[in-house]
Structure formats: C-alpha cells, structure tokens
Coordinates of C-alpha atoms in Angstrom, one line a residue:
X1 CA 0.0 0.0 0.0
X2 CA 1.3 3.4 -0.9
X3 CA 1.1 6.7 1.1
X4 CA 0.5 9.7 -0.7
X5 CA 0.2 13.1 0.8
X6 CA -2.8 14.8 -1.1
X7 CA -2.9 19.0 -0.3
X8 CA -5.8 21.8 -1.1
X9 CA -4.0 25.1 -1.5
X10 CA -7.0 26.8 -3.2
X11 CA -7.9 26.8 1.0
X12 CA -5.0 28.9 1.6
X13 CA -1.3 27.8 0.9
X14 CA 1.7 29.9 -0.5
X15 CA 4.2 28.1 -2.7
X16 CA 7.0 28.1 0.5
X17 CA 4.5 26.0 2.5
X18 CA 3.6 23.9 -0.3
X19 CA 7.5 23.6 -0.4
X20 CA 7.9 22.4 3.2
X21 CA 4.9 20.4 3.0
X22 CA 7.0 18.7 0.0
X23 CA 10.0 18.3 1.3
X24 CA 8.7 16.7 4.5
X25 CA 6.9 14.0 2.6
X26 CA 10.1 13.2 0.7
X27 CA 11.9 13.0 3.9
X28 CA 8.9 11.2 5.7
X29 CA 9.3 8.3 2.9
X30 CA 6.1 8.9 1.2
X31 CA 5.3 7.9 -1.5
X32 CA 4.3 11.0 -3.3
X33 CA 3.0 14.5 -3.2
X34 CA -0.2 15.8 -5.0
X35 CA -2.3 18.6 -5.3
X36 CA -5.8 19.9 -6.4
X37 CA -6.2 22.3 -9.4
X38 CA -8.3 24.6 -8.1
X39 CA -8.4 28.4 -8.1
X40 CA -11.1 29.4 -5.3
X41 CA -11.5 28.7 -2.0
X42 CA -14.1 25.9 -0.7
X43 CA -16.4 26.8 2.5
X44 CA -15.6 29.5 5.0
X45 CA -12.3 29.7 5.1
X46 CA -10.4 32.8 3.7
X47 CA -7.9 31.5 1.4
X48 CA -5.6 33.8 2.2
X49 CA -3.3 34.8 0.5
X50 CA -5.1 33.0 -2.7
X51 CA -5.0 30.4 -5.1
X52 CA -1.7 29.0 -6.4
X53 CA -1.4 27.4 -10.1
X54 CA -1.3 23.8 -9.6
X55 CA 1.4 22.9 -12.6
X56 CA 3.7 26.1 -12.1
X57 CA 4.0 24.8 -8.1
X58 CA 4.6 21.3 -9.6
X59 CA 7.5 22.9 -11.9
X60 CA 9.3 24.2 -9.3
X61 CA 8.7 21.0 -6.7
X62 CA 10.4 19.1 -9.9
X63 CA 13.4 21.1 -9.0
X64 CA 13.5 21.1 -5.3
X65 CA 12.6 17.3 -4.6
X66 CA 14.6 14.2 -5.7
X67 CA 12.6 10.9 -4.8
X68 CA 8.6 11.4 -4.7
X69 CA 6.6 11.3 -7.5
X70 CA 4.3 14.6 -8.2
X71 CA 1.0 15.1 -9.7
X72 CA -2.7 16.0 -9.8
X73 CA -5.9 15.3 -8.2
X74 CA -7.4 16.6 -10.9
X75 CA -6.5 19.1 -13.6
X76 CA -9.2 20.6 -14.9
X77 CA -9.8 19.7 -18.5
X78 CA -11.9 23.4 -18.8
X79 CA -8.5 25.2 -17.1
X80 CA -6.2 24.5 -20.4
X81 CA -6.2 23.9 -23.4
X82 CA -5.1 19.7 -24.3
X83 CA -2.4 20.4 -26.5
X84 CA -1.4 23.2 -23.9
X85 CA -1.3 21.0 -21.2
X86 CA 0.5 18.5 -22.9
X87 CA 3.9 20.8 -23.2
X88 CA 3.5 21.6 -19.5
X89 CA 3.3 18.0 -18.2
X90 CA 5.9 17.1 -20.6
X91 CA 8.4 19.6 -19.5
X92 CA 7.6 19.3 -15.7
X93 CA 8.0 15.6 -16.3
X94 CA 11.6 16.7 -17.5
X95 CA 12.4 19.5 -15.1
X96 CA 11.5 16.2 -12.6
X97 CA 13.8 13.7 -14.4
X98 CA 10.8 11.8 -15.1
X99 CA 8.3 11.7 -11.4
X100 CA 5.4 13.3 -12.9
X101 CA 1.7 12.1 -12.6
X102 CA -1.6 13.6 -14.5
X103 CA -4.7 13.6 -13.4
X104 CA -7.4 14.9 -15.8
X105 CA -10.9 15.4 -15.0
X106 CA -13.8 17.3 -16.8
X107 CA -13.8 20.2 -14.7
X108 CA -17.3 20.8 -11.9
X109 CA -16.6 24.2 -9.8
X110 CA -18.4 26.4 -11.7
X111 CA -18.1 29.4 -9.2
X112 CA -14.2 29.3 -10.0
X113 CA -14.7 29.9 -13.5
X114 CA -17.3 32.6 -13.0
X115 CA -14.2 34.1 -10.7
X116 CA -11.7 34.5 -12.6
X117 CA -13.1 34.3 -16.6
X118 CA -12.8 30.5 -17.3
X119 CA -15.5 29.2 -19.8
X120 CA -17.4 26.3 -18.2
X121 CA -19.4 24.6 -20.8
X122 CA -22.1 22.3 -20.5
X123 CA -20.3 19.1 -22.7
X124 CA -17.8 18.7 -20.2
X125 CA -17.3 15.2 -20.3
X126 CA -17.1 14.4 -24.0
X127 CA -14.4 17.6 -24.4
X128 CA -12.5 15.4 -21.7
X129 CA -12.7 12.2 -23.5
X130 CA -11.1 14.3 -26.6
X131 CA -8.2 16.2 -24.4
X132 CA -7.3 12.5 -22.8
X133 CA -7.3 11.1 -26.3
X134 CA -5.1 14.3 -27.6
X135 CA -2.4 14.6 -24.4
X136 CA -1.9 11.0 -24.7
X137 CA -1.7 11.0 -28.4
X138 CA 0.9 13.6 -28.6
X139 CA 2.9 11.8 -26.3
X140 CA 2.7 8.9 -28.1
X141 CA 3.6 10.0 -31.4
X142 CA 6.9 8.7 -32.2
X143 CA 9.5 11.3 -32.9
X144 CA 10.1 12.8 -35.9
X145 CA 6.6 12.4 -37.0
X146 CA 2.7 14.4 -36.7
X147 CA -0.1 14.3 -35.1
X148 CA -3.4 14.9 -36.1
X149 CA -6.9 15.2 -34.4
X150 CA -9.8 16.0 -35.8
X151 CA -12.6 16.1 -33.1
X152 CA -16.2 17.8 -32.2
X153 CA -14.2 20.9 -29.7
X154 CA -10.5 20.7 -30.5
X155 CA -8.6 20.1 -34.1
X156 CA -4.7 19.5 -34.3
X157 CA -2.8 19.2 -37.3
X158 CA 0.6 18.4 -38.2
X159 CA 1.9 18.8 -34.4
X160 CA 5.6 18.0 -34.3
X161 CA 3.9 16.5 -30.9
X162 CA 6.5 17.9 -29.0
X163 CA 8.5 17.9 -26.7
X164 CA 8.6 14.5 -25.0
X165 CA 8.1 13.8 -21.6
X166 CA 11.3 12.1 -19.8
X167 CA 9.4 9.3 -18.6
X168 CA 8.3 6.8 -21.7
X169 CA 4.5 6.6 -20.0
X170 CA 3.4 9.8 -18.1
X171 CA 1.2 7.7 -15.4
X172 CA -2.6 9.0 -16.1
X173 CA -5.6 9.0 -13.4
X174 CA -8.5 9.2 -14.0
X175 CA -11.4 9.4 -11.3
X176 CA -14.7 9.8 -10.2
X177 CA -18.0 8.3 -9.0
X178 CA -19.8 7.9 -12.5
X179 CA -21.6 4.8 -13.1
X180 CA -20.9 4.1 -16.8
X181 CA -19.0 6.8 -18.4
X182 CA -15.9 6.9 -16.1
X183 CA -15.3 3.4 -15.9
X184 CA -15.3 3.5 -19.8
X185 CA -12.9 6.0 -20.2
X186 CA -10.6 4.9 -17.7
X187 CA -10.4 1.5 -19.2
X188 CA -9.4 2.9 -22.0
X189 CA -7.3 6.0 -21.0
X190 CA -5.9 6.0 -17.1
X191 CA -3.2 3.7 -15.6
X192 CA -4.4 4.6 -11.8
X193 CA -8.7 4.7 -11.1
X194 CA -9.1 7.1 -8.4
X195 CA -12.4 7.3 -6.3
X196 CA -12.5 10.6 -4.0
X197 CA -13.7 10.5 -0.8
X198 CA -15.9 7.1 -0.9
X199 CA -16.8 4.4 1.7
X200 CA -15.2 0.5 1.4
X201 CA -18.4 -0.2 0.1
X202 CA -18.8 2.5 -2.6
X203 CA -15.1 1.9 -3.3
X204 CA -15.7 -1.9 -3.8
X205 CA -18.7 -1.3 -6.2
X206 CA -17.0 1.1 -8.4
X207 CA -14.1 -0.7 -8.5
X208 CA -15.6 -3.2 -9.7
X209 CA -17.3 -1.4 -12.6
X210 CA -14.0 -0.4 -14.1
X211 CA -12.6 -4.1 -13.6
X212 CA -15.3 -4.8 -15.7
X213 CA -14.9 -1.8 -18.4
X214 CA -11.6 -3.0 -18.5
X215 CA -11.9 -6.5 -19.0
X216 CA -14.1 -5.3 -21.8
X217 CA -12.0 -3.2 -23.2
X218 CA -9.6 -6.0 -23.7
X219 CA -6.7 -4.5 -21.3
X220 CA -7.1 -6.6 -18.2
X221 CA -8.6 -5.6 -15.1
X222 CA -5.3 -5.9 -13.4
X223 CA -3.9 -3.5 -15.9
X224 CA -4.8 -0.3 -13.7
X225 CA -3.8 0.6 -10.2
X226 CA -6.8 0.9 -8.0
X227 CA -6.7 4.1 -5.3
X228 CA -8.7 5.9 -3.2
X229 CA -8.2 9.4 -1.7
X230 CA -9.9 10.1 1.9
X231 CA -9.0 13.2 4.6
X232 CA -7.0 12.1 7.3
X233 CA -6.8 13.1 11.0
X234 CA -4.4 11.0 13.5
X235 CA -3.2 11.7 16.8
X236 CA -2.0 9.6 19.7
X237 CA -4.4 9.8 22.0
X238 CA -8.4 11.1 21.7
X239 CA -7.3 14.3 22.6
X240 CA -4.8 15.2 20.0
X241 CA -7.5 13.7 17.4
X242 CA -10.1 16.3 18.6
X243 CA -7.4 19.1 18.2
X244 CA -7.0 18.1 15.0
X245 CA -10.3 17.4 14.2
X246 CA -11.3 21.2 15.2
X247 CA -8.2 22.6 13.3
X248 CA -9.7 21.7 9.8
X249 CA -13.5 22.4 11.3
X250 CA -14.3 18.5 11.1
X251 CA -16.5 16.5 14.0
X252 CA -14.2 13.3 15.1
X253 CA -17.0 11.4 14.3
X254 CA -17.8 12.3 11.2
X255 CA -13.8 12.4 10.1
X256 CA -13.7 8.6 11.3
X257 CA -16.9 7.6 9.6
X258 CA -15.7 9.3 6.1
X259 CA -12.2 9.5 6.4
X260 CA -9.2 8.1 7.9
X261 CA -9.0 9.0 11.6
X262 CA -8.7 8.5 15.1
X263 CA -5.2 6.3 16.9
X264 CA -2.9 5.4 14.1
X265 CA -4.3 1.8 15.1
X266 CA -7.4 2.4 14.1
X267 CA -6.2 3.8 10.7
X268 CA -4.1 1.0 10.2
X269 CA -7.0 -1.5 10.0
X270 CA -9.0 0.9 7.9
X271 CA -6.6 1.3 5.8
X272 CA -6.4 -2.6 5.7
X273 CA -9.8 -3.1 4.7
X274 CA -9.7 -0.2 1.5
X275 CA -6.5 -3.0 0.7
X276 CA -8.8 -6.0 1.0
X277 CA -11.6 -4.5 -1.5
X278 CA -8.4 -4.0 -4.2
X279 CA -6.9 -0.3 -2.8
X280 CA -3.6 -0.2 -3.6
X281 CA -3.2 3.4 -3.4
X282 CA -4.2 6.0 -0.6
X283 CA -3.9 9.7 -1.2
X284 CA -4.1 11.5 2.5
X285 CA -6.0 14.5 2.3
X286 CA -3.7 17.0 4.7
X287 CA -5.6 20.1 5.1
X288 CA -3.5 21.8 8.2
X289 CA -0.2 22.3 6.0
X290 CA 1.5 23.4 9.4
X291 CA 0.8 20.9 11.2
X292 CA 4.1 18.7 10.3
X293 CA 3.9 16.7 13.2
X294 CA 0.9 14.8 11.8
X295 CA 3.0 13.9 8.8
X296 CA 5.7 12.6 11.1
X297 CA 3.0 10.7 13.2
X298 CA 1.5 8.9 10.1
X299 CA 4.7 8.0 8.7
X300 CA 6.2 6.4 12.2
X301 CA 2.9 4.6 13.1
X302 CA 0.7 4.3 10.4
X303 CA 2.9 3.9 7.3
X304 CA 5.7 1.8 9.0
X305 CA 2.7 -0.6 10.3
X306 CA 1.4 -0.9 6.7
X307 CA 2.9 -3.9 4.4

C-alpha cells in the first residue's frame, strides 16, 4: 500500500509552505506529493493569500525534490487547453527527471470559473474524453513524425507532438464516481482509477465497474492501479485527534466515519480493509499544511505498520 500526501491550496497555501509540505513528505518516505487544481476557495475559510497554479507549483517542486513522485488530483480539463497542457506536463515531467503524474478530469466548480473568466461549458465530459485522447496522443507519437486530431471541440494538425516527456509513459488518473462513463474512459485512457472521498463499500462497487470496463475493453482488469483518496486526522491519544479534528473544522465522528482517523491503530485497519476491497493506493487528504507533526506521526505509526 502506498502513502500519498494529497494537499488543497486553493484553502490557503503559498508556494514556500507547499515547499515544506513537500520536502517533509520526501523526507517522511512517502510515496508522493499531490495537489488539487483549483483556483477558489471551498467553504468558510479565507484563502488567504489565494489560489496558487497547480502545474507552475509542480515545476518548481520538480526542482527542489529528488525521490517522490508529483502530480494531480485533478487538472481541470476546462482550465487548459489539451495540447497546452500536454507541453506543461511534458516539460515538468523533465524539469523532474521523469516523477510526474496527471490527473485529468472534466472540470465541476463552476463558481471558480465565473471568478476569474474561465469558460465552463455544459459538454464537459465528451471535451474530456477528446483532451485525454489528444495529451496521450501527442505523447505517443513517435518522434520525428505528426499528429493529427480531428474532433467535435478541439482540431490538431501536423503537431511536431513535441516535446517529450522524460518518462516513456506519463502515469494517467483518472477518477470519479460515474456509473458508466468513467469506468469506460478509464479502461481505455488512465493507468491509476481514483475514487475521491468514498466508503469501502462505494469503493468496492465502483471498482468493480471499471474491472469490468476493463476486461471489456480488452486490457485486463489488473492492468490499472486501483486508489482511493480520503482526509485524514491521526493523533496519539483522543485528545490530539479532537485538536486536530477542530483545526480543519471537522467533527471526530464524522472524520472517522468518512475518512481516515482516530489512533494510528485504528487507521491501520481501515486502511487494511480499503487494501482487501483491491486499494492499492491512498492519497491522504492534509488540510493543516502546518501541522508537520501529523505527517511525522502517520509516517512512524501508520505507514511503517502498513505492508
């Protein structure tokens, strides 16, 4: 099972504690470091002192980090354009000497767009199926040669399909909760299927439905990583939970039926169970980004406890 340190800066992070925040899960042994693509704030907090870009932070974590692997949970397919977004990866993926990670997804927070002039249309998911088919097409394209696409939103022609990323297969997620859709286009697009913020049972179930779209699609169920992301909240006794619990404006209760949380015993053997339905993968959603002793707690009693 892998450990991966999943932030929200759009809540209120500058690029130094994003840096910290990075360089303590490198130390830490994590696995990797992620971040949303978002450019407003969620709920009541401030956001101070605003959003951050989620690739530009990634470029400069390529330069300052030597180990973990770095990516999105998820790019927003309505924030760039696919052929766009396909030089930035790429060249992050260089700048990182190949540790990158994208994670693509259609785009839902329409009051961000509204904030800052982003067109949010209403054919979201089928422009998404087309940027996924584009980025990964570029990538593909064997140097020396084009590519061309000619789809309903978006029309390349003779792209050099350049540059290269350094790694010969940028790892793609793709999540969600969707039913029919998502399973589909992660069988035929993602290496990693990522369900946000699900129970076992929710996680089992759709699971289960891209297994299947896989198997369909002719790859192999066991041909994508299964992974799950879920907010965490540890602490040594009930005490330190509550703190922590109140820091991020979450009830205990709630946190442990929803997330990962309580005594790092107790989130060892949740963790176990996500592992028994098929989770190979969890992303910890860290939303006090100065609270570095919870980092050091889950990686000396949860992660070291995990096999």
């Amino acid at each position: 099972m892998d450990l991966r340190i999943f932030t929200e800066p759009q809540q209120g992070a500058t690029y130094d504690t994003l840096l910290t925040v990075a360089k303590a899960t490198e130390d830490l042994g994590f696995d990797a470091f992620f971040r949303s693509d978002h450019y407003l704030r969620m709920g009541s907090v401030d956001g101070l002192p605003g959003p951050t870009d989620a690739w530009i932070t990634l470029a400069g974590l390529a330069r300052e980090t030597r180990r973990i692997r770095l990516g999105t949970l998820m790019t927003a397919g309505t924030f760039r354009l696919p052929g766009v977004l396909a030089i930035q990866v790429a060249q992050v993926d260089q700048m990182s000497g190949g540790r990158v990670e994208l994670g693509l997804g259609a785009g839902w927070f329409e009051e961000e767009h509204k904030a800052y002039g982003i067109p949010f249309p209403k054919e979201k998911f089928a422009r998404l199926e087309e940027q996924l088919a584009i980025v990964t097409g570029l990538w593909a394209t064997e140097a020396g040669k084009t590519f061309d696409f000619h789809g309903t939103y978006y029309d390349l022609t003779e792209s050099p399909a350049l540059p290269k990323p350094a790694q010969a297969k940028v790892p793609v997620l793709i999540g969600g909760h969707g039913a029919s859709r998502t399973p589909r286009l992660a069988a035929k697009y993602a290496d990693e299927f990522n369900i946000p913020f699900a129970s076992i049972e929710d996680s089992e179930r759709q699971f289960g439905r891209v297994r299947a779209a896989a198997e369909e699609a002719g790859r192999g169920a066991d041909a994508l990583t299964y992974s799950n992301a879920l907010v965490v909240c540890v602490g040594r006794d009930d005490q330190e939970v509550a703190r922590r619990a109140a820091a991020i404006g979450r009830g205990v209760e709630e946190l442990k039926a929803n997330g990962l949380a309580g005594s790092p015993a107790e989130v060892v053997d949740k963790i176990g169970r996500y592992a028994e339905i098929g989770s190979r993968r969890i992303y910890l959603q860290v939303l006090d980004l100065d609270d570095l002793d919870h980092l050091e707690l889950i990686s000396a009693q949860v992660q070291s406890q995990l096999p």
